[in-house]
Amino acid sequence: VAGAASGAKDIADSILHAGAAVAQVAAHLETAKADAAMLDEVRKAMVPA
Amino acid sequence: MTEPLAPDTVAAEPSATGRRIGVYVCHCGGNISDYVDVEKVISDIGDAGDVVVAKTAMFACSDATQQDMVADIQAQGLDGLVVASCSPKLHTYTFRAVAVRAGLNPYEYSQVNIREQCSWVHTDDREAATAKATALVNAGISRTRLTTPLEPMVVETLPHTLVIGGGVAGLRAAVGLADIGLRVTLVERELQLGGWVGGFGTMYPHGRDGRELIETLVAEVRKRPAITVLTGAEVVGKAGSFGNYLVSVRIGGEGSAALEVAVGSIVVATGFESYQPEIGELGYGIEGVVTLPDFKAMVDASAGGAGPLAWHGRRVRSLAYVYCVGSRQLADAPDANQYCSRFCCAATVQTSVQVAGLDPAIRQFHLYRDMRTYGKFEPLYTESRKAGSVFLKFAPEAPPEIRREDGGGLTVTVHDLLTENAELAIPVDLVVLVTGMIPRANQELVDVLKLPAGSDGFFNEIHPKLRPVETVVDGVLIAGACQGPKTSAESVASGLAAVTQSAAVLKKGYTELDPLVAIVDPIACTACADCLTACPYDAISMTEGADGHAAVISPTGCKGCGGCVPICSENAIDLLGYTDAQVSAMIESLAAVPA
């Protein structure tokens, strides 16, 4: 959750909170991307050439 | 919404100046046209035969007008665009984008401000306001006649961020940066990570220790090989520019060797200092008068098993908190801290709840000005009152008086606004001054990074709402309480917001810089070096070329401020986009007497 949805906040704090949420989503996507790449590697390794 | 009030004038080819310019004058829905006759502005344009399109628009920034501009630029083969509307701060990028969409170089466009600098300030004289708007538009046309296409500089950025400060904001930022795939160097001046929170006991609302919280964060930092931690380290130098900074870090104090770190961006999270009262200020210096951090340490020690709450061996059975010490100071005091420190009301009521938990018989008096346990802290205030704390409200101009009696005890005298300003003399064993946050003294770092500070001494963001962690120095971000008083949760949020801003630039791998920079004519330059000291960004240096010594300006270091241009006695420096020729032409247009 970001901004006043997570509790009473002024505008400045809401904006900071939104920025914080982006950082955490980006971290999650980075992990997901790395996992997908790893899965790809595994699949390639499993398929006989 | 476009109203082609004046018939489009199509000049005979080729025009006298060889240019084909489009001019758009905005009504701004009445903001401009109520005070300026925009149709007259169009008809009075000083046309040298090169103004191919001249129109008014209800809202120049509207999608419809933007599409109209694109169509005109393409159909009429325009090579210059003038938009007369509001401040360039609002829509420079909007109209540059219009130019790009139409296939016109964005630097062939000029913004003319006839709202903030004309209609809004001349609401009493329509005729003169119209004449001034016309002169401003003519100046914009004169500038545009001399524009040349410019290309933004593309600079590769290093996927590496320097975090300065290992408190809760800096630590969380470091973890966040590593988690999005950036390398991090974390610099902490102290030998230990953790900052203020690292010294805290139980924190609201989860009841976890600050120490524990920091231990968890530090463990997360250690888990990530992308983070390098340097403790006992200080930033002593910075070279290079946005995306490619070279930072010198000195480890081990004065005289030690410095290490160079190449980074793309810098997150400053240097935190705050606790206000230190003057001797005599609200009894400070009297035996038994302590600050909030001192008292919190006592409470944490007692809660940790160090025995009952005691001061110099004597049990504390009653105490008084005096709020707003060093915060919300009255404006007439010299160097007054007029801001509210945000955290202290909540921290104090939370401490009082802890004290009640240690020994419910301890009598606690809170002498406050206004309770600001905002948002989720309000239940703490209720809990504190339920636990027996007594709240007394004093007027800012009548602070409590504290003295030590001959018999040994402390007496706090206060006029309580809640009981008809009755004077109360409260005997207590201990007085706690609720001290706020002040900016950390960090002049060396301010000088190295050229960090902007506000009148309150905290670092300044570009815009508190729109760009809350960016500073005017590209790639240098601020997070946590170095920007202004914050709770630990707010510091963490701003630390993560700084992660997002860093990522926005560094993850792309490159950044585009405005080409509106100063350039040197090496033939005219006599290498007098006068310009070197004129540059606030250290972007100018001397080099030896085939034709001898000359100044060179780093296009990535230059911010286009123009400070060096008038310094040069040989007129060897010109500012792209605002060349001497362009500025002279604009002045001539402005000075021209209307026919």
PDB file of C-alpha atoms in Angstrom, chain B residues 298-511:
ATOM      1  CA  MET B 298      17.960   5.684  31.359  1.00  0.00           C
ATOM      2  CA  VAL B 299      14.549   4.136  30.674  1.00  0.00           C
ATOM      3  CA  ASP B 300      15.987   1.608  28.208  1.00  0.00           C
ATOM      4  CA  ALA B 301      18.662   0.621  30.765  1.00  0.00           C
ATOM      5  CA  SER B 302      16.050   0.193  33.486  1.00  0.00           C
ATOM      6  CA  ALA B 303      13.814  -1.833  31.151  1.00  0.00           C
ATOM      7  CA  GLY B 304      16.855  -3.938  30.283  1.00  0.00           C
ATOM      8  CA  GLY B 305      17.242  -4.988  33.929  1.00  0.00           C
ATOM      9  CA  ALA B 306      19.497  -2.268  35.347  1.00  0.00           C
ATOM     10  CA  GLY B 307      17.143  -1.788  38.303  1.00  0.00           C
ATOM     11  CA  PRO B 308      14.471   0.785  39.054  1.00  0.00           C
ATOM     12  CA  LEU B 309      14.520   4.193  37.371  1.00  0.00           C
ATOM     13  CA  ALA B 310      17.060   6.239  39.344  1.00  0.00           C
ATOM     14  CA  TRP B 311      19.056   9.439  39.018  1.00  0.00           C
ATOM     15  CA  HIS B 312      22.458   9.439  40.701  1.00  0.00           C
ATOM     16  CA  GLY B 313      21.424   6.578  42.926  1.00  0.00           C
ATOM     17  CA  ARG B 314      18.109   8.124  44.025  1.00  0.00           C
ATOM     18  CA  ARG B 315      14.833   6.544  42.920  1.00  0.00           C
ATOM     19  CA  VAL B 316      12.832   8.712  40.540  1.00  0.00           C
ATOM     20  CA  ARG B 317       9.255   8.886  41.863  1.00  0.00           C
ATOM     21  CA  SER B 318       8.067  11.912  39.930  1.00  0.00           C
ATOM     22  CA  LEU B 319       9.149  13.697  36.786  1.00  0.00           C
ATOM     23  CA  ALA B 320       8.146  16.473  34.418  1.00  0.00           C
ATOM     24  CA  TYR B 321       8.585  16.604  30.647  1.00  0.00           C
ATOM     25  CA  VAL B 322       8.971  20.040  29.064  1.00  0.00           C
ATOM     26  CA  TYR B 323       8.075  19.873  25.348  1.00  0.00           C
ATOM     27  CA  CYS B 324       9.283  21.840  22.316  1.00  0.00           C
ATOM     28  CA  VAL B 325      12.820  22.515  23.596  1.00  0.00           C
ATOM     29  CA  GLY B 326      14.852  23.704  20.619  1.00  0.00           C
ATOM     30  CA  SER B 327      11.857  23.363  18.285  1.00  0.00           C
ATOM     31  CA  ARG B 328       9.102  25.841  17.389  1.00  0.00           C
ATOM     32  CA  GLN B 329      11.194  28.648  18.860  1.00  0.00           C
ATOM     33  CA  LEU B 330       9.615  32.070  18.652  1.00  0.00           C
ATOM     34  CA  ALA B 331      10.675  33.937  15.519  1.00  0.00           C
ATOM     35  CA  ASP B 332      12.165  36.902  17.431  1.00  0.00           C
ATOM     36  CA  ALA B 333      14.897  34.755  19.008  1.00  0.00           C
ATOM     37  CA  PRO B 334      18.227  34.858  17.139  1.00  0.00           C
ATOM     38  CA  ASP B 335      18.696  31.853  14.812  1.00  0.00           C
ATOM     39  CA  ALA B 336      15.386  30.453  16.028  1.00  0.00           C
ATOM     40  CA  ASN B 337      14.499  26.885  15.064  1.00  0.00           C
ATOM     41  CA  GLN B 338      10.972  27.671  13.968  1.00  0.00           C
ATOM     42  CA  TYR B 339      10.186  24.198  12.663  1.00  0.00           C
ATOM     43  CA  CYS B 340       8.447  21.386  14.567  1.00  0.00           C
ATOM     44  CA  SER B 341      10.704  18.347  15.047  1.00  0.00           C
ATOM     45  CA  ARG B 342       7.801  15.963  14.369  1.00  0.00           C
ATOM     46  CA  PHE B 343       9.039  12.920  16.299  1.00  0.00           C
ATOM     47  CA  CYS B 344       9.300  14.295  19.834  1.00  0.00           C
ATOM     48  CA  CYS B 345       5.628  14.361  20.969  1.00  0.00           C
ATOM     49  CA  ALA B 346       5.234  10.720  19.961  1.00  0.00           C
ATOM     50  CA  ALA B 347       8.635   9.718  21.380  1.00  0.00           C
ATOM     51  CA  THR B 348       7.833  11.373  24.715  1.00  0.00           C
ATOM     52  CA  VAL B 349       4.367   9.906  25.227  1.00  0.00           C
ATOM     53  CA  GLN B 350       5.788   6.516  24.231  1.00  0.00           C
ATOM     54  CA  THR B 351       8.562   6.926  26.812  1.00  0.00           C
ATOM     55  CA  SER B 352       5.973   7.847  29.456  1.00  0.00           C
ATOM     56  CA  VAL B 353       4.027   4.669  28.672  1.00  0.00           C
ATOM     57  CA  GLN B 354       7.267   2.704  29.117  1.00  0.00           C
ATOM     58  CA  VAL B 355       7.945   4.455  32.437  1.00  0.00           C
ATOM     59  CA  ALA B 356       4.424   3.607  33.635  1.00  0.00           C
ATOM     60  CA  GLY B 357       5.168   0.020  32.689  1.00  0.00           C
ATOM     61  CA  LEU B 358       8.344   0.046  34.799  1.00  0.00           C
ATOM     62  CA  ASP B 359       6.627   1.525  37.832  1.00  0.00           C
ATOM     63  CA  PRO B 360       3.020   2.737  37.688  1.00  0.00           C
ATOM     64  CA  ALA B 361       3.557   4.720  40.903  1.00  0.00           C
ATOM     65  CA  ILE B 362       5.903   7.202  39.173  1.00  0.00           C
ATOM     66  CA  ARG B 363       4.029  10.478  38.741  1.00  0.00           C
ATOM     67  CA  GLN B 364       4.506  12.010  35.291  1.00  0.00           C
ATOM     68  CA  PHE B 365       3.664  15.575  34.255  1.00  0.00           C
ATOM     69  CA  HIS B 366       3.771  16.642  30.597  1.00  0.00           C
ATOM     70  CA  LEU B 367       4.198  20.385  30.076  1.00  0.00           C
ATOM     71  CA  TYR B 368       3.383  20.900  26.410  1.00  0.00           C
ATOM     72  CA  ARG B 369       2.431  23.614  23.909  1.00  0.00           C
ATOM     73  CA  ASP B 370       0.415  21.500  21.422  1.00  0.00           C
ATOM     74  CA  MET B 371       0.276  17.718  21.207  1.00  0.00           C
ATOM     75  CA  ARG B 372       1.298  16.532  17.761  1.00  0.00           C
ATOM     76  CA  THR B 373       0.986  12.777  17.999  1.00  0.00           C
ATOM     77  CA  TYR B 374      -0.232  12.811  14.411  1.00  0.00           C
ATOM     78  CA  GLY B 375      -1.556   9.912  12.360  1.00  0.00           C
ATOM     79  CA  LYS B 376      -0.960   6.512  13.909  1.00  0.00           C
ATOM     80  CA  PHE B 377       0.714   7.928  17.028  1.00  0.00           C
ATOM     81  CA  GLU B 378      -2.530   9.257  18.523  1.00  0.00           C
ATOM     82  CA  PRO B 379      -3.363   6.009  20.395  1.00  0.00           C
ATOM     83  CA  LEU B 380      -0.040   6.407  22.253  1.00  0.00           C
ATOM     84  CA  TYR B 381      -1.240   9.740  23.641  1.00  0.00           C
ATOM     85  CA  THR B 382      -4.459   8.122  24.861  1.00  0.00           C
ATOM     86  CA  GLU B 383      -2.470   5.246  26.340  1.00  0.00           C
ATOM     87  CA  SER B 384      -0.192   7.671  28.153  1.00  0.00           C
ATOM     88  CA  ARG B 385      -3.153   9.515  29.714  1.00  0.00           C
ATOM     89  CA  LYS B 386      -4.784   6.222  30.673  1.00  0.00           C
ATOM     90  CA  ALA B 387      -1.537   5.197  32.339  1.00  0.00           C
ATOM     91  CA  GLY B 388      -1.802   8.235  34.615  1.00  0.00           C
ATOM     92  CA  SER B 389       0.234  10.929  32.889  1.00  0.00           C
ATOM     93  CA  VAL B 390      -1.012  14.476  33.556  1.00  0.00           C
ATOM     94  CA  PHE B 391      -0.916  16.970  30.679  1.00  0.00           C
ATOM     95  CA  LEU B 392      -0.535  20.719  31.303  1.00  0.00           C
ATOM     96  CA  LYS B 393      -0.540  23.233  28.474  1.00  0.00           C
ATOM     97  CA  PHE B 394       1.644  26.326  28.626  1.00  0.00           C
ATOM     98  CA  ALA B 395       1.713  29.390  26.392  1.00  0.00           C
ATOM     99  CA  PRO B 396       4.775  29.758  24.123  1.00  0.00           C
ATOM    100  CA  GLU B 397       5.612  33.149  25.650  1.00  0.00           C
ATOM    101  CA  ALA B 398       5.338  31.821  29.217  1.00  0.00           C
ATOM    102  CA  PRO B 399       7.543  28.726  29.395  1.00  0.00           C
ATOM    103  CA  PRO B 400       7.849  26.790  32.668  1.00  0.00           C
ATOM    104  CA  GLU B 401      10.452  27.807  35.235  1.00  0.00           C
ATOM    105  CA  ILE B 402      12.647  25.199  36.836  1.00  0.00           C
ATOM    106  CA  ARG B 403      14.650  25.619  40.038  1.00  0.00           C
ATOM    107  CA  ARG B 404      16.278  23.436  42.652  1.00  0.00           C
ATOM    108  CA  GLU B 405      15.030  23.993  46.203  1.00  0.00           C
ATOM    109  CA  ASP B 406      17.436  24.318  49.125  1.00  0.00           C
ATOM    110  CA  GLY B 407      15.908  21.140  50.475  1.00  0.00           C
ATOM    111  CA  GLY B 408      17.137  19.221  47.439  1.00  0.00           C
ATOM    112  CA  GLY B 409      14.076  18.682  45.213  1.00  0.00           C
ATOM    113  CA  LEU B 410      13.268  20.317  41.868  1.00  0.00           C
ATOM    114  CA  THR B 411      10.253  22.578  41.456  1.00  0.00           C
ATOM    115  CA  VAL B 412       8.648  23.248  38.083  1.00  0.00           C
ATOM    116  CA  THR B 413       6.382  26.292  37.946  1.00  0.00           C
ATOM    117  CA  VAL B 414       3.946  26.569  35.074  1.00  0.00           C
ATOM    118  CA  HIS B 415       0.802  28.475  34.128  1.00  0.00           C
ATOM    119  CA  ASP B 416      -1.646  25.861  32.926  1.00  0.00           C
ATOM    120  CA  LEU B 417      -3.886  27.157  30.135  1.00  0.00           C
ATOM    121  CA  LEU B 418      -6.285  24.242  30.690  1.00  0.00           C
ATOM    122  CA  THR B 419      -7.098  25.339  34.250  1.00  0.00           C
ATOM    123  CA  GLU B 420      -7.673  29.040  33.629  1.00  0.00           C
ATOM    124  CA  ASN B 421      -3.967  29.807  33.519  1.00  0.00           C
ATOM    125  CA  ALA B 422      -3.566  28.746  37.144  1.00  0.00           C
ATOM    126  CA  GLU B 423       0.012  28.855  38.420  1.00  0.00           C
ATOM    127  CA  LEU B 424       1.090  25.401  39.516  1.00  0.00           C
ATOM    128  CA  ALA B 425       4.293  24.554  41.371  1.00  0.00           C
ATOM    129  CA  ILE B 426       5.105  20.885  40.870  1.00  0.00           C
ATOM    130  CA  PRO B 427       7.784  19.203  42.968  1.00  0.00           C
ATOM    131  CA  VAL B 428       9.607  16.533  40.940  1.00  0.00           C
ATOM    132  CA  ASP B 429      12.744  14.377  41.125  1.00  0.00           C
ATOM    133  CA  LEU B 430      13.682  14.796  37.471  1.00  0.00           C
ATOM    134  CA  VAL B 431      12.972  17.200  34.602  1.00  0.00           C
ATOM    135  CA  VAL B 432      13.187  15.910  31.013  1.00  0.00           C
ATOM    136  CA  LEU B 433      13.689  18.548  28.321  1.00  0.00           C
ATOM    137  CA  VAL B 434      12.057  17.223  25.155  1.00  0.00           C
ATOM    138  CA  THR B 435      14.783  18.263  22.740  1.00  0.00           C
ATOM    139  CA  GLY B 436      14.157  18.305  18.995  1.00  0.00           C
ATOM    140  CA  MET B 437      16.237  17.672  15.903  1.00  0.00           C
ATOM    141  CA  ILE B 438      18.764  20.093  14.484  1.00  0.00           C
ATOM    142  CA  PRO B 439      20.723  19.814  11.225  1.00  0.00           C
ATOM    143  CA  ARG B 440      24.038  18.032  11.573  1.00  0.00           C
ATOM    144  CA  ALA B 441      27.110  20.250  11.328  1.00  0.00           C
ATOM    145  CA  ASN B 442      28.682  18.939   8.123  1.00  0.00           C
ATOM    146  CA  GLN B 443      30.283  21.872   6.355  1.00  0.00           C
ATOM    147  CA  GLU B 444      32.971  19.775   4.665  1.00  0.00           C
ATOM    148  CA  LEU B 445      30.408  17.525   3.000  1.00  0.00           C
ATOM    149  CA  VAL B 446      28.246  20.519   2.029  1.00  0.00           C
ATOM    150  CA  ASP B 447      31.279  22.103   0.356  1.00  0.00           C
ATOM    151  CA  VAL B 448      32.323  18.908  -1.420  1.00  0.00           C
ATOM    152  CA  LEU B 449      28.870  18.056  -2.800  1.00  0.00           C
ATOM    153  CA  LYS B 450      27.674  21.683  -3.133  1.00  0.00           C
ATOM    154  CA  LEU B 451      24.551  20.671  -1.250  1.00  0.00           C
ATOM    155  CA  PRO B 452      21.903  23.350  -0.948  1.00  0.00           C
ATOM    156  CA  ALA B 453      20.593  24.000   2.576  1.00  0.00           C
ATOM    157  CA  GLY B 454      17.440  25.870   3.541  1.00  0.00           C
ATOM    158  CA  SER B 455      17.168  28.703   6.066  1.00  0.00           C
ATOM    159  CA  ASP B 456      16.578  26.070   8.774  1.00  0.00           C
ATOM    160  CA  GLY B 457      19.920  24.437   7.939  1.00  0.00           C
ATOM    161  CA  PHE B 458      18.467  21.151   6.631  1.00  0.00           C
ATOM    162  CA  PHE B 459      19.225  20.121   3.031  1.00  0.00           C
ATOM    163  CA  ASN B 460      16.822  21.326   0.386  1.00  0.00           C
ATOM    164  CA  GLU B 461      14.925  19.220  -2.113  1.00  0.00           C
ATOM    165  CA  ILE B 462      13.929  20.627  -5.516  1.00  0.00           C
ATOM    166  CA  HIS B 463      10.223  20.503  -4.707  1.00  0.00           C
ATOM    167  CA  PRO B 464       8.701  19.121  -1.479  1.00  0.00           C
ATOM    168  CA  LYS B 465       5.829  17.456  -3.317  1.00  0.00           C
ATOM    169  CA  LEU B 466       6.921  16.807  -6.879  1.00  0.00           C
ATOM    170  CA  ARG B 467      10.630  16.046  -6.454  1.00  0.00           C
ATOM    171  CA  PRO B 468      11.126  15.379  -2.748  1.00  0.00           C
ATOM    172  CA  VAL B 469      14.496  13.586  -2.779  1.00  0.00           C
ATOM    173  CA  GLU B 470      16.274  15.302  -5.674  1.00  0.00           C
ATOM    174  CA  THR B 471      18.581  18.279  -5.171  1.00  0.00           C
ATOM    175  CA  VAL B 472      19.635  20.933  -7.672  1.00  0.00           C
ATOM    176  CA  VAL B 473      22.864  18.944  -8.066  1.00  0.00           C
ATOM    177  CA  ASP B 474      22.080  16.284 -10.694  1.00  0.00           C
ATOM    178  CA  GLY B 475      22.438  12.756  -9.361  1.00  0.00           C
ATOM    179  CA  VAL B 476      22.783  13.867  -5.725  1.00  0.00           C
ATOM    180  CA  LEU B 477      19.740  12.775  -3.704  1.00  0.00           C
ATOM    181  CA  ILE B 478      18.795  13.396  -0.078  1.00  0.00           C
ATOM    182  CA  ALA B 479      17.045  10.955   2.241  1.00  0.00           C
ATOM    183  CA  GLY B 480      16.054  10.826   5.883  1.00  0.00           C
ATOM    184  CA  ALA B 481      16.324  13.492   8.558  1.00  0.00           C
ATOM    185  CA  CYS B 482      19.182  15.390   6.873  1.00  0.00           C
ATOM    186  CA  GLN B 483      16.359  16.928   4.813  1.00  0.00           C
ATOM    187  CA  GLY B 484      14.226  17.872   7.808  1.00  0.00           C
ATOM    188  CA  PRO B 485      12.842  16.298  10.982  1.00  0.00           C
ATOM    189  CA  LYS B 486      11.384  12.841  10.333  1.00  0.00           C
ATOM    190  CA  THR B 487      10.308   9.780  12.270  1.00  0.00           C
ATOM    191  CA  SER B 488      12.243   6.579  11.569  1.00  0.00           C
ATOM    192  CA  ALA B 489       9.403   5.258   9.366  1.00  0.00           C
ATOM    193  CA  GLU B 490       9.387   8.480   7.345  1.00  0.00           C
ATOM    194  CA  SER B 491      13.187   8.272   7.011  1.00  0.00           C
ATOM    195  CA  VAL B 492      12.940   4.736   5.648  1.00  0.00           C
ATOM    196  CA  ALA B 493      10.271   5.797   3.127  1.00  0.00           C
ATOM    197  CA  SER B 494      12.437   8.660   1.906  1.00  0.00           C
ATOM    198  CA  GLY B 495      15.467   6.323   1.736  1.00  0.00           C
ATOM    199  CA  LEU B 496      13.483   4.046  -0.564  1.00  0.00           C
ATOM    200  CA  ALA B 497      12.204   7.003  -2.585  1.00  0.00           C
ATOM    201  CA  ALA B 498      15.870   7.900  -3.177  1.00  0.00           C
ATOM    202  CA  VAL B 499      16.403   4.316  -4.407  1.00  0.00           C
ATOM    203  CA  THR B 500      13.653   4.834  -6.978  1.00  0.00           C
ATOM    204  CA  GLN B 501      15.194   8.106  -8.165  1.00  0.00           C
ATOM    205  CA  SER B 502      18.648   6.511  -8.466  1.00  0.00           C
ATOM    206  CA  ALA B 503      17.183   3.576 -10.376  1.00  0.00           C
ATOM    207  CA  ALA B 504      15.291   5.873 -12.745  1.00  0.00           C
ATOM    208  CA  VAL B 505      18.612   7.190 -14.010  1.00  0.00           C
ATOM    209  CA  LEU B 506      21.106   4.398 -13.515  1.00  0.00           C
ATOM    210  CA  LYS B 507      19.096   1.405 -14.704  1.00  0.00           C
ATOM    211  CA  LYS B 508      18.793   2.890 -18.189  1.00  0.00           C
ATOM    212  CA  GLY B 509      22.569   2.988 -18.437  1.00  0.00           C
ATOM    213  CA  TYR B 510      22.664   6.445 -19.935  1.00  0.00           C
ATOM    214  CA  THR B 511      21.257   9.896 -19.418  1.00  0.00           C
TER     215      THR B 511
END
